[in-house]
Amino acid sequence: MREIRFDRFGGPEVLTLHSDAAVPAPAPDEVLVQVAFAGLNPLDFKIRDGSSGRATDLELPAGTGREMSGVVIGAGSGLDEAELGSRGLTVGTRVFGMRSTDDRRGVAAEVIAISADDLAPIPGEIPEENLPRWAGLSLVGLTAIATVRDTAGIEEGETVLIHGGAGGVGQLLIPMALEAGAKTVLATGRSANSERIRELGATPISYDERDWTAEVQRLTDGRGVDVVLDTHYHSTFLPSLDQLAGGGRIVALPSLADLSPALQRGIEARIPTIVPGRDRLDRLAQGIRAGRYPLEVSEVLPLGEIAQAHRRLEEGHTRGKLVLDVRA
Ligand SMILES: NC(=O)c1ccc[n+]([C@@H]2O[C@H](COP(=O)([O-])OP(=O)(O)OC[C@H]3O[C@@H](n4cnc5c(N)ncnc54)[C@H](OP(=O)(O)O)[C@@H]3O)[C@@H](O)[C@H]2O)c1
């Protein structure tokens, strides 16, 4: 089967398409999935270039990618038909999911073995053209739940500022912050993404056209915001500390973000940690089906163009999700 692997840390060119990879054998608690699409995330290039904490001790050569959609084609010895049925994962079921943190294997391969706990069925009949969105849903979706529900503690009536509102995580943070009770959601992005941010329910702030800090002050009548959800971090974290109203708090998304400038000022600052779980995947699925989480896939590239996809991802201006077509 075809699979993407890399045998050293480095630039996108280390990603190599192999067409002679062995089909994996599922462990007793694993399901065998024929992958249709694989979602891409900044974490993928941080692991590939060795900068992520998750790259430490990674055995090379390694696979790449964390999330996907596909079809169940088999299962390990511990999952008989009744067990698969009770989980809604019988052979032939369309599924989506992501590898848990401690599972270092990739998903950019035609067939993968993955824990049944890390998968959920795609509910109902969906048109073929919607499959890429499901591939890109789990990682950003579980991150958005961890950010909004577990970490930010948004309360009814609060004002929230989201940096990177049109990015993969940002496109789910906006509807989830509103669901959590935010009265107003402001979201930064390039002017080209203003309309998208507005469609998602936030007030866009075009950081490439105006001073976003002045705009936050203007839109909040000088009060500032209660919560900042910062998916960008690099140039936004420090100035955001001055945009917080009294008692305000900030959540930075990059796992290696330095929170100390906030903590030294007595500002509550946290980094979210993904909590896996079938209940959360099912919640995401319901949100997609109901139209509450209209996550956008901006580009689908063939598996063999993964290096180009990583270059695009590293530019840091992905709109919604980039997805690989593993069958192409
Ligand atoms: N802690 C965790 O468990 C966890 C989980 C998932 C992701 N993450 C991290 O969260 C971050 C975001 O992930 P993602 O998947 O959403 O990335 P993404 O899809 O690449 O989106 C990044 C967004 O940042 C925006 N951006 C770029 N420069 C900006 C600036 N100067 N000001 C405001 N926005 C700016 C871009 O929008 P424009 O094009 O409009 O500029 C883009 O939409 C990454 O660092 C990722 O590693 C952490």
mmCIF file of C-alpha atoms and ligand atoms in Angstrom:
data_model
loop_
_atom_site.group_PDB
_atom_site.id
_atom_site.type_symbol
_atom_site.label_atom_id
_atom_site.label_comp_id
_atom_site.label_asym_id
_atom_site.label_seq_id
_atom_site.Cartn_x
_atom_site.Cartn_y
_atom_site.Cartn_z
ATOM 1 C CA MET A 1 0.000 0.000 0.000
ATOM 2 C CA ARG A 2 1.012 3.657 -0.308
ATOM 3 C CA GLU A 3 2.162 5.513 2.795
ATOM 4 C CA ILE A 4 4.010 8.768 3.595
ATOM 5 C CA ARG A 5 7.056 8.371 5.825
ATOM 6 C CA PHE A 6 10.072 10.421 6.828
ATOM 7 C CA ASP A 7 13.412 9.001 7.940
ATOM 8 C CA ARG A 8 14.964 12.192 9.367
ATOM 9 C CA PHE A 9 13.737 15.480 10.838
ATOM 10 C CA GLY A 10 13.837 18.372 8.381
ATOM 11 C CA GLY A 11 11.949 20.402 5.783
ATOM 12 C CA PRO A 12 8.930 19.244 3.757
ATOM 13 C CA GLU A 13 11.268 17.383 1.377
ATOM 14 C CA VAL A 14 11.883 14.658 3.968
ATOM 15 C CA LEU A 15 8.314 13.442 3.435
ATOM 16 C CA THR A 16 8.469 10.521 1.022
ATOM 17 C CA LEU A 17 5.710 8.551 -0.661
ATOM 18 C CA HIS A 18 6.335 4.795 -0.415
ATOM 19 C CA SER A 19 4.242 2.452 -2.515
ATOM 20 C CA ASP A 20 5.492 -0.789 -0.973
ATOM 21 C CA ALA A 21 4.426 -0.337 2.660
ATOM 22 C CA ALA A 22 3.000 -3.368 4.460
ATOM 23 C CA VAL A 23 -0.667 -3.265 5.439
ATOM 24 C CA PRO A 24 -0.647 -3.061 9.259
ATOM 25 C CA ALA A 25 -2.041 -5.847 11.412
ATOM 26 C CA PRO A 26 -4.548 -4.521 13.966
ATOM 27 C CA ALA A 27 -3.863 -5.127 17.676
ATOM 28 C CA PRO A 28 -6.752 -6.813 19.560
ATOM 29 C CA ASP A 29 -8.432 -3.479 20.409
ATOM 30 C CA GLU A 30 -7.812 -1.879 17.026
ATOM 31 C CA VAL A 31 -9.844 -1.330 13.893
ATOM 32 C CA LEU A 32 -8.446 -1.482 10.375
ATOM 33 C CA VAL A 33 -9.487 1.571 8.347
ATOM 34 C CA GLN A 34 -9.199 2.224 4.620
ATOM 35 C CA VAL A 35 -8.307 5.904 4.729
ATOM 36 C CA ALA A 36 -10.033 8.241 2.275
ATOM 37 C CA PHE A 37 -8.804 11.642 3.450
ATOM 38 C CA ALA A 38 -6.259 12.835 6.020
ATOM 39 C CA GLY A 39 -6.468 16.237 7.728
ATOM 40 C CA LEU A 40 -3.326 18.350 8.124
ATOM 41 C CA ASN A 41 -2.379 20.399 11.187
ATOM 42 C CA PRO A 42 0.524 22.635 12.254
ATOM 43 C CA LEU A 43 1.458 19.821 14.662
ATOM 44 C CA ASP A 44 2.379 17.711 11.612
ATOM 45 C CA PHE A 45 5.165 20.030 10.481
ATOM 46 C CA LYS A 46 6.330 20.637 14.056
ATOM 47 C CA ILE A 47 6.791 16.862 14.445
ATOM 48 C CA ARG A 48 8.360 16.587 10.967
ATOM 49 C CA ASP A 49 10.969 19.311 11.657
ATOM 50 C CA GLY A 50 11.622 18.000 15.169
ATOM 51 C CA SER A 51 10.532 21.168 17.017
ATOM 52 C CA SER A 52 7.488 19.640 18.754
ATOM 53 C CA GLY A 53 7.825 18.024 22.151
ATOM 54 C CA ARG A 54 6.100 15.076 20.466
ATOM 55 C CA ALA A 55 9.154 14.619 18.223
ATOM 56 C CA THR A 56 11.303 13.730 21.228
ATOM 57 C CA ASP A 57 11.990 9.987 21.238
ATOM 58 C CA LEU A 58 10.027 9.528 18.003
ATOM 59 C CA GLU A 59 11.369 6.439 16.311
ATOM 60 C CA LEU A 60 12.399 7.062 12.684
ATOM 61 C CA PRO A 61 11.357 6.322 10.005
ATOM 62 C CA ALA A 62 7.933 7.525 11.085
ATOM 63 C CA GLY A 63 4.535 8.098 9.519
ATOM 64 C CA THR A 64 2.815 11.488 9.511
ATOM 65 C CA GLY A 65 -0.632 12.961 10.160
ATOM 66 C CA ARG A 66 -2.962 12.649 13.143
ATOM 67 C CA GLU A 67 -6.555 12.656 11.842
ATOM 68 C CA MET A 68 -8.528 11.107 8.994
ATOM 69 C CA SER A 69 -11.804 9.823 7.589
ATOM 70 C CA GLY A 70 -12.319 6.456 5.935
ATOM 71 C CA VAL A 71 -14.132 3.110 6.047
ATOM 72 C CA VAL A 72 -13.803 0.218 8.514
ATOM 73 C CA ILE A 73 -12.439 -2.846 6.694
ATOM 74 C CA GLY A 74 -11.507 -5.111 9.605
ATOM 75 C CA ALA A 75 -10.722 -5.370 13.299
ATOM 76 C CA GLY A 76 -8.404 -7.021 15.813
ATOM 77 C CA SER A 77 -9.151 -10.215 17.682
ATOM 78 C CA GLY A 78 -10.638 -8.437 20.697
ATOM 79 C CA LEU A 79 -13.372 -6.793 18.674
ATOM 80 C CA ASP A 80 -15.962 -9.292 17.496
ATOM 81 C CA GLU A 81 -18.985 -8.321 15.425
ATOM 82 C CA ALA A 82 -21.145 -7.711 18.489
ATOM 83 C CA GLU A 83 -18.536 -5.404 20.053
ATOM 84 C CA LEU A 84 -18.044 -3.505 16.799
ATOM 85 C CA GLY A 85 -21.814 -3.252 16.447
ATOM 86 C CA SER A 86 -22.224 -1.835 19.945
ATOM 87 C CA ARG A 87 -19.705 0.857 19.051
ATOM 88 C CA GLY A 88 -21.320 1.542 15.666
ATOM 89 C CA LEU A 89 -18.074 0.531 13.942
ATOM 90 C CA THR A 90 -19.035 -2.547 11.890
ATOM 91 C CA VAL A 91 -17.166 -3.313 8.675
ATOM 92 C CA GLY A 92 -18.276 -0.914 5.942
ATOM 93 C CA THR A 93 -19.010 1.990 8.338
ATOM 94 C CA ARG A 94 -17.673 5.404 7.421
ATOM 95 C CA VAL A 95 -15.612 6.732 10.324
ATOM 96 C CA PHE A 96 -13.548 9.719 11.394
ATOM 97 C CA GLY A 97 -11.097 10.202 14.228
ATOM 98 C CA MET A 98 -7.598 11.010 15.394
ATOM 99 C CA ARG A 99 -4.761 9.131 16.986
ATOM 100 C CA SER A 100 -4.477 9.603 20.751
ATOM 101 C CA THR A 101 -1.434 11.527 22.010
ATOM 102 C CA ASP A 102 0.542 8.437 22.990
ATOM 103 C CA ASP A 103 0.012 6.769 19.595
ATOM 104 C CA ARG A 104 2.881 8.059 17.455
ATOM 105 C CA ARG A 105 1.899 6.309 14.205
ATOM 106 C CA GLY A 106 0.762 8.409 11.223
ATOM 107 C CA VAL A 107 -2.478 8.318 9.259
ATOM 108 C CA ALA A 108 -1.264 9.374 5.784
ATOM 109 C CA ALA A 109 -1.495 5.837 4.439
ATOM 110 C CA GLU A 110 -4.037 3.832 2.468
ATOM 111 C CA VAL A 111 -4.778 1.526 5.411
ATOM 112 C CA ILE A 112 -4.196 2.188 9.112
ATOM 113 C CA ALA A 113 -4.746 0.254 12.328
ATOM 114 C CA ILE A 114 -6.146 2.552 15.030
ATOM 115 C CA SER A 115 -7.674 2.092 18.473
ATOM 116 C CA ALA A 116 -11.453 1.697 18.309
ATOM 117 C CA ASP A 117 -11.628 4.314 21.104
ATOM 118 C CA ASP A 118 -10.172 6.935 18.758
ATOM 119 C CA LEU A 119 -12.890 6.566 16.118
ATOM 120 C CA ALA A 120 -16.534 7.514 15.726
ATOM 121 C CA PRO A 121 -19.016 6.732 12.966
ATOM 122 C CA ILE A 122 -19.965 9.482 10.531
ATOM 123 C CA PRO A 123 -23.720 9.653 11.148
ATOM 124 C CA GLY A 124 -26.291 9.405 8.388
ATOM 125 C CA GLU A 125 -25.804 9.575 4.659
ATOM 126 C CA ILE A 126 -23.345 12.200 3.572
ATOM 127 C CA PRO A 127 -22.408 13.202 0.072
ATOM 128 C CA GLU A 128 -18.957 12.097 -1.083
ATOM 129 C CA GLU A 129 -17.806 15.730 -1.405
ATOM 130 C CA ASN A 130 -18.293 16.246 2.343
ATOM 131 C CA LEU A 131 -15.853 13.490 3.366
ATOM 132 C CA PRO A 132 -12.773 15.796 3.477
ATOM 133 C CA ARG A 133 -14.401 17.939 6.161
ATOM 134 C CA TRP A 134 -14.784 14.885 8.410
ATOM 135 C CA ALA A 135 -11.090 14.096 7.950
ATOM 136 C CA GLY A 136 -10.177 17.554 9.219
ATOM 137 C CA LEU A 137 -12.623 17.664 12.109
ATOM 138 C CA SER A 138 -11.233 15.655 15.022
ATOM 139 C CA LEU A 139 -8.023 17.434 15.973
ATOM 140 C CA VAL A 140 -9.307 20.998 15.679
ATOM 141 C CA GLY A 141 -12.659 19.947 17.116
ATOM 142 C CA LEU A 142 -11.205 18.275 20.208
ATOM 143 C CA THR A 143 -8.876 21.274 20.585
ATOM 144 C CA ALA A 144 -11.753 23.735 20.405
ATOM 145 C CA ILE A 145 -13.716 21.753 23.010
ATOM 146 C CA ALA A 146 -10.631 21.628 25.267
ATOM 147 C CA THR A 147 -10.108 25.371 24.777
ATOM 148 C CA VAL A 148 -13.641 26.605 25.273
ATOM 149 C CA ARG A 149 -15.096 24.018 27.674
ATOM 150 C CA ASP A 150 -12.119 22.807 29.714
ATOM 151 C CA THR A 151 -9.821 25.835 29.780
ATOM 152 C CA ALA A 152 -11.382 29.246 29.092
ATOM 153 C CA GLY A 153 -14.434 28.931 31.334
ATOM 154 C CA ILE A 154 -16.439 31.401 29.245
ATOM 155 C CA GLU A 155 -19.413 32.727 31.151
ATOM 156 C CA GLU A 156 -22.759 34.009 29.941
ATOM 157 C CA GLY A 157 -22.524 37.526 28.530
ATOM 158 C CA GLU A 158 -18.736 37.711 28.285
ATOM 159 C CA THR A 159 -16.774 39.313 25.454
ATOM 160 C CA VAL A 160 -14.237 37.046 23.749
ATOM 161 C CA LEU A 161 -11.385 37.907 21.382
ATOM 162 C CA ILE A 162 -10.144 35.111 19.107
ATOM 163 C CA HIS A 163 -6.884 35.480 17.182
ATOM 164 C CA GLY A 164 -6.929 33.579 13.878
ATOM 165 C CA GLY A 165 -10.710 33.256 13.546
ATOM 166 C CA ALA A 166 -10.562 31.811 10.015
ATOM 167 C CA GLY A 167 -7.941 29.127 10.802
ATOM 168 C CA GLY A 168 -8.673 25.474 11.495
ATOM 169 C CA VAL A 169 -9.182 25.802 15.241
ATOM 170 C CA GLY A 170 -10.531 29.363 14.917
ATOM 171 C CA GLN A 171 -13.447 28.307 12.721
ATOM 172 C CA LEU A 172 -14.684 26.071 15.548
ATOM 173 C CA LEU A 173 -13.745 28.375 18.413
ATOM 174 C CA ILE A 174 -16.131 31.058 17.142
ATOM 175 C CA PRO A 175 -19.340 28.948 17.179
ATOM 176 C CA MET A 176 -18.306 27.170 20.389
ATOM 177 C CA ALA A 177 -17.595 30.450 22.219
ATOM 178 C CA LEU A 178 -21.051 31.668 21.187
ATOM 179 C CA GLU A 179 -22.608 28.371 22.328
ATOM 180 C CA ALA A 180 -20.833 28.757 25.681
ATOM 181 C CA GLY A 181 -22.666 32.037 26.196
ATOM 182 C CA ALA A 182 -20.331 34.735 24.859
ATOM 183 C CA LYS A 183 -22.305 37.877 24.124
ATOM 184 C CA THR A 184 -19.781 39.232 21.654
ATOM 185 C CA VAL A 185 -16.990 37.452 19.808
ATOM 186 C CA LEU A 186 -14.323 39.537 18.085
ATOM 187 C CA ALA A 187 -11.948 37.678 15.768
ATOM 188 C CA THR A 188 -8.753 38.769 14.051
ATOM 189 C CA GLY A 189 -7.765 37.630 10.572
ATOM 190 C CA ARG A 190 -6.610 39.061 7.265
ATOM 191 C CA SER A 191 -9.147 41.248 5.477
ATOM 192 C CA ALA A 192 -9.560 38.463 2.871
ATOM 193 C CA ASN A 193 -11.118 36.366 5.678
ATOM 194 C CA SER A 194 -13.453 39.016 7.143
ATOM 195 C CA GLU A 195 -16.568 37.708 5.432
ATOM 196 C CA ARG A 196 -15.873 34.155 6.598
ATOM 197 C CA ILE A 197 -15.379 35.336 10.179
ATOM 198 C CA ARG A 198 -18.638 37.263 9.993
ATOM 199 C CA GLU A 199 -20.501 34.197 8.622
ATOM 200 C CA LEU A 200 -19.285 32.225 11.634
ATOM 201 C CA GLY A 201 -20.883 34.769 13.965
ATOM 202 C CA ALA A 202 -17.970 36.978 15.038
ATOM 203 C CA THR A 203 -17.069 40.607 14.411
ATOM 204 C CA PRO A 204 -13.992 40.568 12.141
ATOM 205 C CA ILE A 205 -10.913 42.659 12.883
ATOM 206 C CA SER A 206 -8.584 42.887 9.859
ATOM 207 C CA TYR A 207 -5.123 42.981 11.409
ATOM 208 C CA ASP A 208 -3.540 43.581 7.994
ATOM 209 C CA GLU A 209 -5.531 46.776 7.456
ATOM 210 C CA ARG A 210 -5.663 48.414 10.864
ATOM 211 C CA ASP A 211 -4.173 48.353 14.350
ATOM 212 C CA TRP A 212 -6.158 45.513 15.903
ATOM 213 C CA THR A 213 -5.522 46.688 19.467
ATOM 214 C CA ALA A 214 -7.122 50.081 18.711
ATOM 215 C CA GLU A 215 -10.022 48.258 17.088
ATOM 216 C CA VAL A 216 -10.569 46.085 20.176
ATOM 217 C CA GLN A 217 -10.621 49.228 22.317
ATOM 218 C CA ARG A 218 -13.088 50.919 19.953
ATOM 219 C CA LEU A 219 -15.410 47.894 19.743
ATOM 220 C CA THR A 220 -15.456 47.444 23.537
ATOM 221 C CA ASP A 221 -15.771 51.162 24.372
ATOM 222 C CA GLY A 222 -12.359 51.044 26.008
ATOM 223 C CA ARG A 223 -13.298 48.233 28.414
ATOM 224 C CA GLY A 224 -11.321 45.406 26.779
ATOM 225 C CA VAL A 225 -12.340 41.748 26.605
ATOM 226 C CA ASP A 226 -12.953 39.088 29.238
ATOM 227 C CA VAL A 227 -11.242 36.249 27.407
ATOM 228 C CA VAL A 228 -8.591 35.988 24.680
ATOM 229 C CA LEU A 229 -8.278 32.711 22.743
ATOM 230 C CA ASP A 230 -4.970 33.081 20.928
ATOM 231 C CA THR A 231 -4.379 30.548 18.129
ATOM 232 C CA HIS A 232 -1.590 32.672 16.593
ATOM 233 C CA TYR A 233 0.440 33.607 19.724
ATOM 234 C CA HIS A 234 3.731 34.877 18.159
ATOM 235 C CA SER A 235 2.883 38.563 17.622
ATOM 236 C CA THR A 236 -0.463 38.581 19.409
ATOM 237 C CA PHE A 237 0.107 37.194 22.913
ATOM 238 C CA LEU A 238 1.943 40.125 24.531
ATOM 239 C CA PRO A 239 -0.257 42.948 23.147
ATOM 240 C CA SER A 240 -3.350 40.920 24.046
ATOM 241 C CA LEU A 241 -2.482 41.184 27.735
ATOM 242 C CA ASP A 242 -3.245 44.908 27.487
ATOM 243 C CA GLN A 243 -6.628 44.204 25.903
ATOM 244 C CA LEU A 244 -7.994 42.279 28.892
ATOM 245 C CA ALA A 245 -10.642 43.790 31.144
ATOM 246 C CA GLY A 246 -10.170 43.360 34.910
ATOM 247 C CA GLY A 247 -10.207 39.646 35.804
ATOM 248 C CA GLY A 248 -9.683 38.746 32.163
ATOM 249 C CA ARG A 249 -7.862 35.580 31.135
ATOM 250 C CA ILE A 250 -5.946 34.343 28.116
ATOM 251 C CA VAL A 251 -5.625 30.917 26.507
ATOM 252 C CA ALA A 252 -2.683 30.373 24.134
ATOM 253 C CA LEU A 253 -2.958 27.444 21.742
ATOM 254 C CA PRO A 254 0.631 26.491 20.814
ATOM 255 C CA SER A 255 1.765 23.833 23.290
ATOM 256 C CA LEU A 256 5.173 25.488 23.760
ATOM 257 C CA ALA A 257 3.771 29.014 24.328
ATOM 258 C CA ASP A 258 5.576 30.961 27.073
ATOM 259 C CA LEU A 259 2.885 32.090 29.503
ATOM 260 C CA SER A 260 5.255 33.753 31.952
ATOM 261 C CA PRO A 261 4.688 37.382 30.781
ATOM 262 C CA ALA A 262 1.010 36.954 31.681
ATOM 263 C CA LEU A 263 1.569 35.041 34.904
ATOM 264 C CA GLN A 264 4.126 37.641 36.093
ATOM 265 C CA ARG A 265 1.407 40.265 35.741
ATOM 266 C CA GLY A 266 -1.057 38.128 37.720
ATOM 267 C CA ILE A 267 -3.103 37.334 34.614
ATOM 268 C CA GLU A 268 -4.625 33.864 34.388
ATOM 269 C CA ALA A 269 -3.074 32.183 31.340
ATOM 270 C CA ARG A 270 -3.368 28.591 30.206
ATOM 271 C CA ILE A 271 -2.641 26.207 27.330
ATOM 272 C CA PRO A 272 -5.381 23.679 26.477
ATOM 273 C CA THR A 273 -4.752 19.942 26.378
ATOM 274 C CA ILE A 274 -6.801 17.730 24.099
ATOM 275 C CA VAL A 275 -8.982 15.245 25.969
ATOM 276 C CA PRO A 276 -9.841 12.363 23.646
ATOM 277 C CA GLY A 277 -13.129 10.516 23.930
ATOM 278 C CA ARG A 278 -15.926 9.041 21.920
ATOM 279 C CA ASP A 279 -18.450 11.350 23.615
ATOM 280 C CA ARG A 280 -16.526 14.370 22.289
ATOM 281 C CA LEU A 281 -16.218 12.965 18.766
ATOM 282 C CA ASP A 282 -19.967 12.259 18.765
ATOM 283 C CA ARG A 283 -20.641 15.804 19.958
ATOM 284 C CA LEU A 284 -18.562 17.168 17.080
ATOM 285 C CA ALA A 285 -20.393 14.924 14.628
ATOM 286 C CA GLN A 286 -23.750 16.195 15.867
ATOM 287 C CA GLY A 287 -22.545 19.796 15.540
ATOM 288 C CA ILE A 288 -21.451 19.236 11.960
ATOM 289 C CA ARG A 289 -24.676 17.426 11.045
ATOM 290 C CA ALA A 290 -26.791 20.182 12.601
ATOM 291 C CA GLY A 291 -24.835 22.875 10.746
ATOM 292 C CA ARG A 292 -23.581 24.466 13.976
ATOM 293 C CA TYR A 293 -19.895 23.877 13.114
ATOM 294 C CA PRO A 294 -19.510 24.800 9.453
ATOM 295 C CA LEU A 295 -15.784 23.958 9.325
ATOM 296 C CA GLU A 296 -14.414 24.816 5.902
ATOM 297 C CA VAL A 297 -11.960 22.770 3.840
ATOM 298 C CA SER A 298 -10.097 25.293 1.719
ATOM 299 C CA GLU A 299 -7.986 22.835 -0.249
ATOM 300 C CA VAL A 300 -7.743 19.105 -0.971
ATOM 301 C CA LEU A 301 -4.387 17.892 -2.323
ATOM 302 C CA PRO A 302 -3.404 14.420 -3.544
ATOM 303 C CA LEU A 303 -1.369 12.275 -1.145
ATOM 304 C CA GLY A 304 1.759 12.645 -3.299
ATOM 305 C CA GLU A 305 1.671 16.443 -2.866
ATOM 306 C CA ILE A 306 2.116 16.300 0.887
ATOM 307 C CA ALA A 307 5.358 18.303 0.803
ATOM 308 C CA GLN A 308 3.564 21.153 -0.976
ATOM 309 C CA ALA A 309 0.723 20.896 1.551
ATOM 310 C CA HIS A 310 3.219 21.213 4.431
ATOM 311 C CA ARG A 311 4.774 24.303 2.792
ATOM 312 C CA ARG A 312 1.307 25.851 2.544
ATOM 313 C CA LEU A 313 0.594 24.950 6.179
ATOM 314 C CA GLU A 314 3.864 26.484 7.373
ATOM 315 C CA GLU A 315 2.969 29.826 5.804
ATOM 316 C CA GLY A 316 0.545 30.126 8.722
ATOM 317 C CA HIS A 317 -2.439 31.443 6.775
ATOM 318 C CA THR A 318 -4.488 28.314 6.270
ATOM 319 C CA ARG A 319 -8.153 29.079 5.933
ATOM 320 C CA GLY A 320 -10.144 26.301 7.627
ATOM 321 C CA LYS A 321 -8.454 23.008 6.808
ATOM 322 C CA LEU A 322 -6.005 21.543 4.319
ATOM 323 C CA VAL A 323 -6.785 17.915 3.565
ATOM 324 C CA LEU A 324 -4.978 15.134 1.657
ATOM 325 C CA ASP A 325 -6.864 12.844 -0.695
ATOM 326 C CA VAL A 326 -5.243 9.530 0.157
ATOM 327 C CA ARG A 327 -6.920 7.752 -2.770
ATOM 328 C CA ALA A 328 -5.583 10.193 -5.388
HETATM 329 N N1 LIG B 1 -2.628 22.926 22.551
HETATM 330 C C1 LIG B 1 -3.123 22.047 21.691
HETATM 331 O O1 LIG B 1 -3.513 20.938 22.066
HETATM 332 C C2 LIG B 1 -3.246 22.436 20.247
HETATM 333 C C3 LIG B 1 -4.099 21.692 19.429
HETATM 334 C C4 LIG B 1 -4.252 22.093 18.111
HETATM 335 C C5 LIG B 1 -3.543 23.171 17.609
HETATM 336 N N2 LIG B 1 -2.674 23.825 18.423
HETATM 337 C C6 LIG B 1 -1.895 24.971 17.903
HETATM 338 O O2 LIG B 1 -2.810 26.022 17.643
HETATM 339 C C7 LIG B 1 -2.295 26.843 16.605
HETATM 340 C C8 LIG B 1 -3.383 27.091 15.565
HETATM 341 O O3 LIG B 1 -3.722 25.869 14.922
HETATM 342 P P1 LIG B 1 -4.638 25.891 13.610
HETATM 343 O O4 LIG B 1 -4.821 24.462 13.205
HETATM 344 O O5 LIG B 1 -5.839 26.723 13.827
HETATM 345 O O6 LIG B 1 -3.655 26.633 12.575
HETATM 346 P P2 LIG B 1 -3.994 27.195 11.131
HETATM 347 O O7 LIG B 1 -5.161 26.454 10.554
HETATM 348 O O8 LIG B 1 -2.711 27.205 10.399
HETATM 349 O O9 LIG B 1 -4.501 28.678 11.377
HETATM 350 C C9 LIG B 1 -3.655 29.676 11.755
HETATM 351 C C10 LIG B 1 -4.419 30.990 11.623
HETATM 352 O O10 LIG B 1 -3.610 32.023 12.181
HETATM 353 C C11 LIG B 1 -3.988 33.212 11.540
HETATM 354 N N3 LIG B 1 -2.930 34.215 11.647
HETATM 355 C C12 LIG B 1 -1.712 34.245 11.046
HETATM 356 N N4 LIG B 1 -1.044 35.361 11.400
HETATM 357 C C13 LIG B 1 -1.868 36.039 12.258
HETATM 358 C C14 LIG B 1 -1.755 37.252 12.981
HETATM 359 N N5 LIG B 1 -0.652 38.011 12.901
HETATM 360 N N6 LIG B 1 -2.783 37.651 13.764
HETATM 361 C C15 LIG B 1 -3.904 36.901 13.851
HETATM 362 N N7 LIG B 1 -4.083 35.732 13.187
HETATM 363 C C16 LIG B 1 -3.067 35.306 12.411
HETATM 364 C C17 LIG B 1 -4.238 32.834 10.095
HETATM 365 O O11 LIG B 1 -5.288 33.643 9.601
HETATM 366 P P3 LIG B 1 -5.050 34.780 8.459
HETATM 367 O O12 LIG B 1 -4.736 34.027 7.197
HETATM 368 O O13 LIG B 1 -6.349 35.490 8.424
HETATM 369 O O14 LIG B 1 -3.889 35.573 8.925
HETATM 370 C C18 LIG B 1 -4.683 31.369 10.173
HETATM 371 O O15 LIG B 1 -6.041 31.272 9.911
HETATM 372 C C19 LIG B 1 -1.058 26.120 16.081
HETATM 373 O O16 LIG B 1 0.088 26.672 16.653
HETATM 374 C C20 LIG B 1 -1.254 24.701 16.565
HETATM 375 O O17 LIG B 1 -0.046 23.994 16.677
HETATM 376 C C21 LIG B 1 -2.521 23.488 19.725
#
